[in-house]
Amino acid sequence: AQRVTQPEKLLSVFKGAPVELKCNYSYSGSPELFWYVQYSRQRLQLLLRHISRESIKGFTADLNKGETSFHLKKPFAQEEDSAMYYCALSGVTSGSRLTFGEGTQLTVNP
Amino acid sequence: NAGVTQTPKFQVLKTGQSMTLQCAQDMNHNSMYWYRQDPGMGLRLIYYSASEGTTDKGEVPNGYNVSRLNKREFSLRLESAAPSQTSVYFCASSGLDRGTGANVLTFGAGSRLTVL
């Protein structure tokens, strides 16, 4: 079975501070990992995916297969980064279905 | 280009009442999904449809039924609503990103359902 765990329900940092949102997964195989974000009063949207190895809005995430983690990082948090962040996984056995973590509510204080 | 459209945005039901949430996408995606979002539990898959004419149970299908009416539309029905079904419901569709080959979900705006 595949599972995604986000250990922090709430995370609060000050503007300009580094931020790391943790994501751990269990999957027997090679997963595809994603981060989705939901800003206040907006719909869920894709932030980034590991396969693209991209940086979006200053965020990066590296897939660590040894630690089965896909933590989301940003060196200098901005107030507009305040949102709910979901880590998600899909695999060969699940086809196009995504399994989501519990979500982390990030608040960036001025 | 509307993406994924779901209706209604808000609904209040009494226990035992029935209702249908409608979802339509205009991206020619094969796969469609219904998720529910609850605090501290993330998004949980209720049902999905890998292609027109097929539907499968997800993680929490009890109390729900779905219909994939055609490629565009995927509806979710609550036959006899219960307070435990109070939640925010999201419809999504997915298609392959041609550049990366990754399957990317596009979500609707959500439907907030309260069952009294």
Short mmCIF file of C-alpha atoms in Angstrom, two decimals:
data_model
loop_
_atom_site.label_atom_id
_atom_site.label_comp_id
_atom_site.label_asym_id
_atom_site.label_seq_id
_atom_site.Cartn_x
_atom_site.Cartn_y
_atom_site.Cartn_z
CA ALA A 1 0.00 0.00 0.00
CA GLN A 2 1.17 3.52 -0.64
CA ARG A 3 1.12 6.15 2.04
CA VAL A 4 2.13 9.78 2.41
CA THR A 5 2.81 11.37 5.77
CA GLN A 6 3.20 15.04 6.55
CA PRO A 7 4.15 15.16 10.22
CA GLU A 8 3.42 18.85 10.77
CA LYS A 9 -0.19 20.01 10.60
CA LEU A 10 0.81 23.59 11.31
CA LEU A 11 4.04 25.43 10.58
CA SER A 12 4.69 29.06 11.39
CA VAL A 13 7.77 31.06 10.37
CA PHE A 14 8.74 34.69 10.05
CA LYS A 15 9.17 36.44 6.73
CA GLY A 16 12.68 35.95 5.39
CA ALA A 17 13.31 32.78 7.40
CA PRO A 18 13.97 29.43 5.74
CA VAL A 19 11.10 27.00 5.62
CA GLU A 20 10.97 23.24 5.19
CA LEU A 21 7.73 21.26 4.91
CA LYS A 22 8.32 17.60 5.56
CA CYS A 23 6.92 14.74 3.52
CA ASN A 24 7.63 11.06 3.94
CA TYR A 25 6.22 8.27 1.85
CA SER A 26 6.01 4.52 1.67
CA TYR A 27 5.82 2.82 -1.68
CA SER A 28 7.42 -0.32 -3.03
CA GLY A 29 8.68 0.88 -6.34
CA SER A 30 9.57 4.12 -8.06
CA PRO A 31 7.00 6.75 -7.14
CA GLU A 32 6.16 10.07 -8.68
CA LEU A 33 6.01 12.77 -6.04
CA PHE A 34 4.21 16.09 -6.17
CA TRP A 35 3.53 19.13 -4.05
CA TYR A 36 0.13 20.78 -4.38
CA VAL A 37 -0.78 24.12 -2.78
CA GLN A 38 -4.08 25.70 -1.82
CA TYR A 39 -4.02 29.45 -1.19
CA SER A 40 -6.85 31.03 0.73
CA ARG A 41 -10.08 30.99 -1.29
CA GLN A 42 -8.35 29.42 -4.29
CA ARG A 43 -8.46 25.94 -5.71
CA LEU A 44 -5.76 23.34 -5.26
CA GLN A 45 -3.01 23.65 -7.80
CA LEU A 46 0.19 21.89 -8.65
CA LEU A 47 3.27 23.56 -7.19
CA LEU A 48 5.98 21.25 -8.39
CA ARG A 49 6.81 17.64 -9.19
CA HIS A 50 10.00 15.75 -8.60
CA ILE A 51 10.31 14.53 -12.17
CA SER A 52 10.78 18.09 -13.41
CA ARG A 53 13.48 18.99 -10.89
CA GLU A 54 12.23 22.56 -11.06
CA SER A 55 12.07 25.54 -8.73
CA ILE A 56 8.67 27.21 -8.53
CA LYS A 57 8.14 30.44 -6.58
CA GLY A 58 11.50 29.79 -4.93
CA PHE A 59 10.46 26.35 -3.69
CA THR A 60 12.44 23.20 -4.40
CA ALA A 61 11.98 19.59 -3.39
CA ASP A 62 14.39 16.72 -3.74
CA LEU A 63 13.33 13.12 -3.80
CA ASN A 64 15.45 11.13 -1.34
CA LYS A 65 14.78 7.49 -2.03
CA GLY A 66 17.02 6.32 0.80
CA GLU A 67 15.03 8.26 3.38
CA THR A 68 11.77 8.00 1.39
CA SER A 69 11.28 11.72 1.73
CA PHE A 70 10.29 14.62 -0.51
CA HIS A 71 10.64 17.69 1.67
CA LEU A 72 9.68 21.09 0.30
CA LYS A 73 12.13 23.90 0.96
CA LYS A 74 12.44 27.63 0.45
CA PRO A 75 15.40 29.66 1.71
CA PHE A 76 13.49 32.89 2.36
CA ALA A 77 9.78 32.63 3.11
CA GLN A 78 7.39 35.36 1.96
CA GLU A 79 3.99 36.29 3.41
CA GLU A 80 2.31 35.23 0.17
CA ASP A 81 3.59 31.70 0.74
CA SER A 82 1.01 31.27 3.51
CA ALA A 83 -1.20 28.40 2.33
CA MET A 84 -2.07 24.73 2.80
CA TYR A 85 0.50 22.44 1.23
CA TYR A 86 -0.15 18.83 0.28
CA CYS A 87 2.42 16.23 -0.65
CA ALA A 88 1.12 13.58 -3.04
CA LEU A 89 2.31 10.33 -4.59
CA SER A 90 1.39 8.24 -7.58
CA GLY A 91 2.88 4.99 -8.68
CA VAL A 92 2.68 2.38 -11.38
CA THR A 93 0.22 0.26 -9.41
CA SER A 94 -2.08 3.19 -8.73
CA GLY A 95 -2.13 4.44 -12.29
CA SER A 96 -3.20 8.06 -12.38
CA ARG A 97 -4.54 8.11 -8.82
CA LEU A 98 -2.81 10.34 -6.31
CA THR A 99 -2.48 9.58 -2.62
CA PHE A 100 -2.29 12.77 -0.59
CA GLY A 101 -0.75 13.50 2.77
CA GLU A 102 -2.66 15.17 5.58
CA GLY A 103 -1.50 18.63 4.61
CA THR A 104 0.58 21.31 6.34
CA GLN A 105 -0.82 24.78 6.96
CA LEU A 106 2.06 27.22 6.53
CA THR A 107 1.78 30.68 8.02
CA VAL A 108 4.45 33.26 7.25
CA ASN A 109 4.34 36.09 9.75
CA PRO A 110 5.49 39.63 8.92
CA ASN B 1 -11.00 27.61 -20.95
CA ALA B 2 -12.90 26.79 -17.74
CA GLY B 3 -10.85 23.73 -16.67
CA VAL B 4 -12.84 21.80 -14.07
CA THR B 5 -16.24 23.15 -13.06
CA GLN B 6 -18.23 21.71 -10.18
CA THR B 7 -21.64 22.61 -8.80
CA PRO B 8 -23.05 23.54 -6.39
CA LYS B 9 -20.47 25.52 -4.42
CA PHE B 10 -22.42 25.24 -1.19
CA GLN B 11 -25.20 22.92 -0.02
CA VAL B 12 -26.92 22.23 3.27
CA LEU B 13 -28.78 18.95 3.63
CA LYS B 14 -30.74 17.24 6.33
CA THR B 15 -29.81 13.71 7.33
CA GLY B 16 -31.36 11.24 4.91
CA GLN B 17 -31.71 13.64 2.00
CA SER B 18 -30.07 12.89 -1.33
CA MET B 19 -28.15 15.10 -3.68
CA THR B 20 -25.80 15.00 -6.66
CA LEU B 21 -22.61 16.97 -7.11
CA GLN B 22 -21.90 17.74 -10.73
CA CYS B 23 -18.47 18.01 -12.33
CA ALA B 24 -17.41 18.79 -15.88
CA GLN B 25 -14.02 19.30 -17.51
CA ASP B 26 -13.15 20.74 -20.89
CA MET B 27 -9.54 19.55 -21.16
CA ASN B 28 -10.32 16.27 -22.91
CA HIS B 29 -8.87 14.36 -19.95
CA ASN B 30 -9.56 10.66 -19.69
CA SER B 31 -9.37 10.37 -15.90
CA MET B 32 -11.62 12.06 -13.36
CA TYR B 33 -11.79 11.89 -9.59
CA TRP B 34 -13.80 12.83 -6.54
CA TYR B 35 -11.96 13.66 -3.32
CA ARG B 36 -13.16 14.83 0.04
CA GLN B 37 -11.13 17.20 2.18
CA ASP B 38 -11.37 17.05 5.95
CA PRO B 39 -9.21 18.89 8.51
CA GLY B 40 -6.22 16.83 9.58
CA MET B 41 -7.00 14.08 7.08
CA GLY B 42 -5.92 15.64 3.84
CA LEU B 43 -7.65 14.66 0.63
CA ARG B 44 -9.12 11.20 0.42
CA LEU B 45 -10.19 9.60 -2.82
CA ILE B 46 -13.85 8.62 -2.94
CA TYR B 47 -14.22 7.33 -6.49
CA TYR B 48 -12.39 7.71 -9.73
CA SER B 49 -12.93 7.04 -13.40
CA ALA B 50 -9.91 6.10 -15.47
CA SER B 51 -11.84 6.52 -18.70
CA GLU B 52 -15.32 7.04 -20.04
CA GLY B 53 -17.51 4.12 -19.08
CA THR B 54 -15.42 2.94 -16.11
CA THR B 55 -15.56 3.79 -12.43
CA ASP B 56 -13.70 2.40 -9.44
CA LYS B 57 -13.79 2.78 -5.70
CA GLY B 58 -11.20 4.83 -3.95
CA GLU B 59 -10.27 4.97 -0.30
CA VAL B 60 -13.63 6.06 1.17
CA PRO B 61 -16.47 5.05 -1.20
CA ASN B 62 -19.13 4.06 1.34
CA GLY B 63 -22.26 6.17 1.13
CA TYR B 64 -21.49 7.47 -2.36
CA ASN B 65 -22.20 6.54 -5.96
CA VAL B 66 -20.78 7.98 -9.15
CA SER B 67 -21.66 8.22 -12.81
CA ARG B 68 -19.29 8.92 -15.65
CA LEU B 69 -21.91 10.30 -17.98
CA ASN B 70 -19.49 10.96 -20.84
CA LYS B 71 -15.88 11.99 -21.19
CA ARG B 72 -16.58 15.47 -19.83
CA GLU B 73 -18.84 14.76 -16.86
CA PHE B 74 -18.43 12.83 -13.62
CA SER B 75 -21.11 13.16 -10.95
CA LEU B 76 -21.09 12.15 -7.29
CA ARG B 77 -24.33 11.16 -5.58
CA LEU B 78 -25.18 10.90 -1.92
CA GLU B 79 -28.26 8.70 -1.67
CA SER B 80 -28.93 9.22 2.04
CA ALA B 81 -26.75 11.94 3.50
CA ALA B 82 -25.21 11.53 6.95
CA PRO B 83 -23.49 14.10 9.18
CA SER B 84 -20.20 12.23 8.64
CA GLN B 85 -20.39 13.31 5.02
CA THR B 86 -20.07 16.96 5.97
CA SER B 87 -16.95 17.94 4.06
CA VAL B 88 -15.51 19.87 1.17
CA TYR B 89 -15.66 17.86 -2.04
CA PHE B 90 -13.24 18.31 -4.89
CA CYS B 91 -13.55 17.05 -8.40
CA ALA B 92 -10.38 16.70 -10.46
CA SER B 93 -9.30 15.48 -13.84
CA SER B 94 -5.90 14.41 -15.04
CA GLY B 95 -3.92 14.13 -18.19
CA LEU B 96 -0.34 13.44 -19.14
CA ASP B 97 2.01 16.37 -19.28
CA ARG B 98 3.65 15.95 -22.65
CA GLY B 99 6.92 17.40 -21.54
CA THR B 100 7.55 15.21 -18.53
CA GLY B 101 5.13 12.34 -18.94
CA ALA B 102 3.84 13.03 -15.44
CA ASN B 103 0.16 12.76 -14.70
CA VAL B 104 -1.02 16.12 -13.37
CA LEU B 105 -4.33 16.78 -11.62
CA THR B 106 -6.44 19.86 -12.25
CA PHE B 107 -8.95 20.59 -9.51
CA GLY B 108 -12.34 22.20 -9.36
CA ALA B 109 -13.08 24.99 -6.90
CA GLY B 110 -14.72 22.68 -4.38
CA SER B 111 -18.22 22.12 -3.02
CA ARG B 112 -18.84 22.67 0.69
CA LEU B 113 -21.50 20.28 1.93
CA THR B 114 -23.05 20.42 5.39
CA VAL B 115 -25.32 17.63 6.60
CA LEU B 116 -27.41 18.49 9.64
#
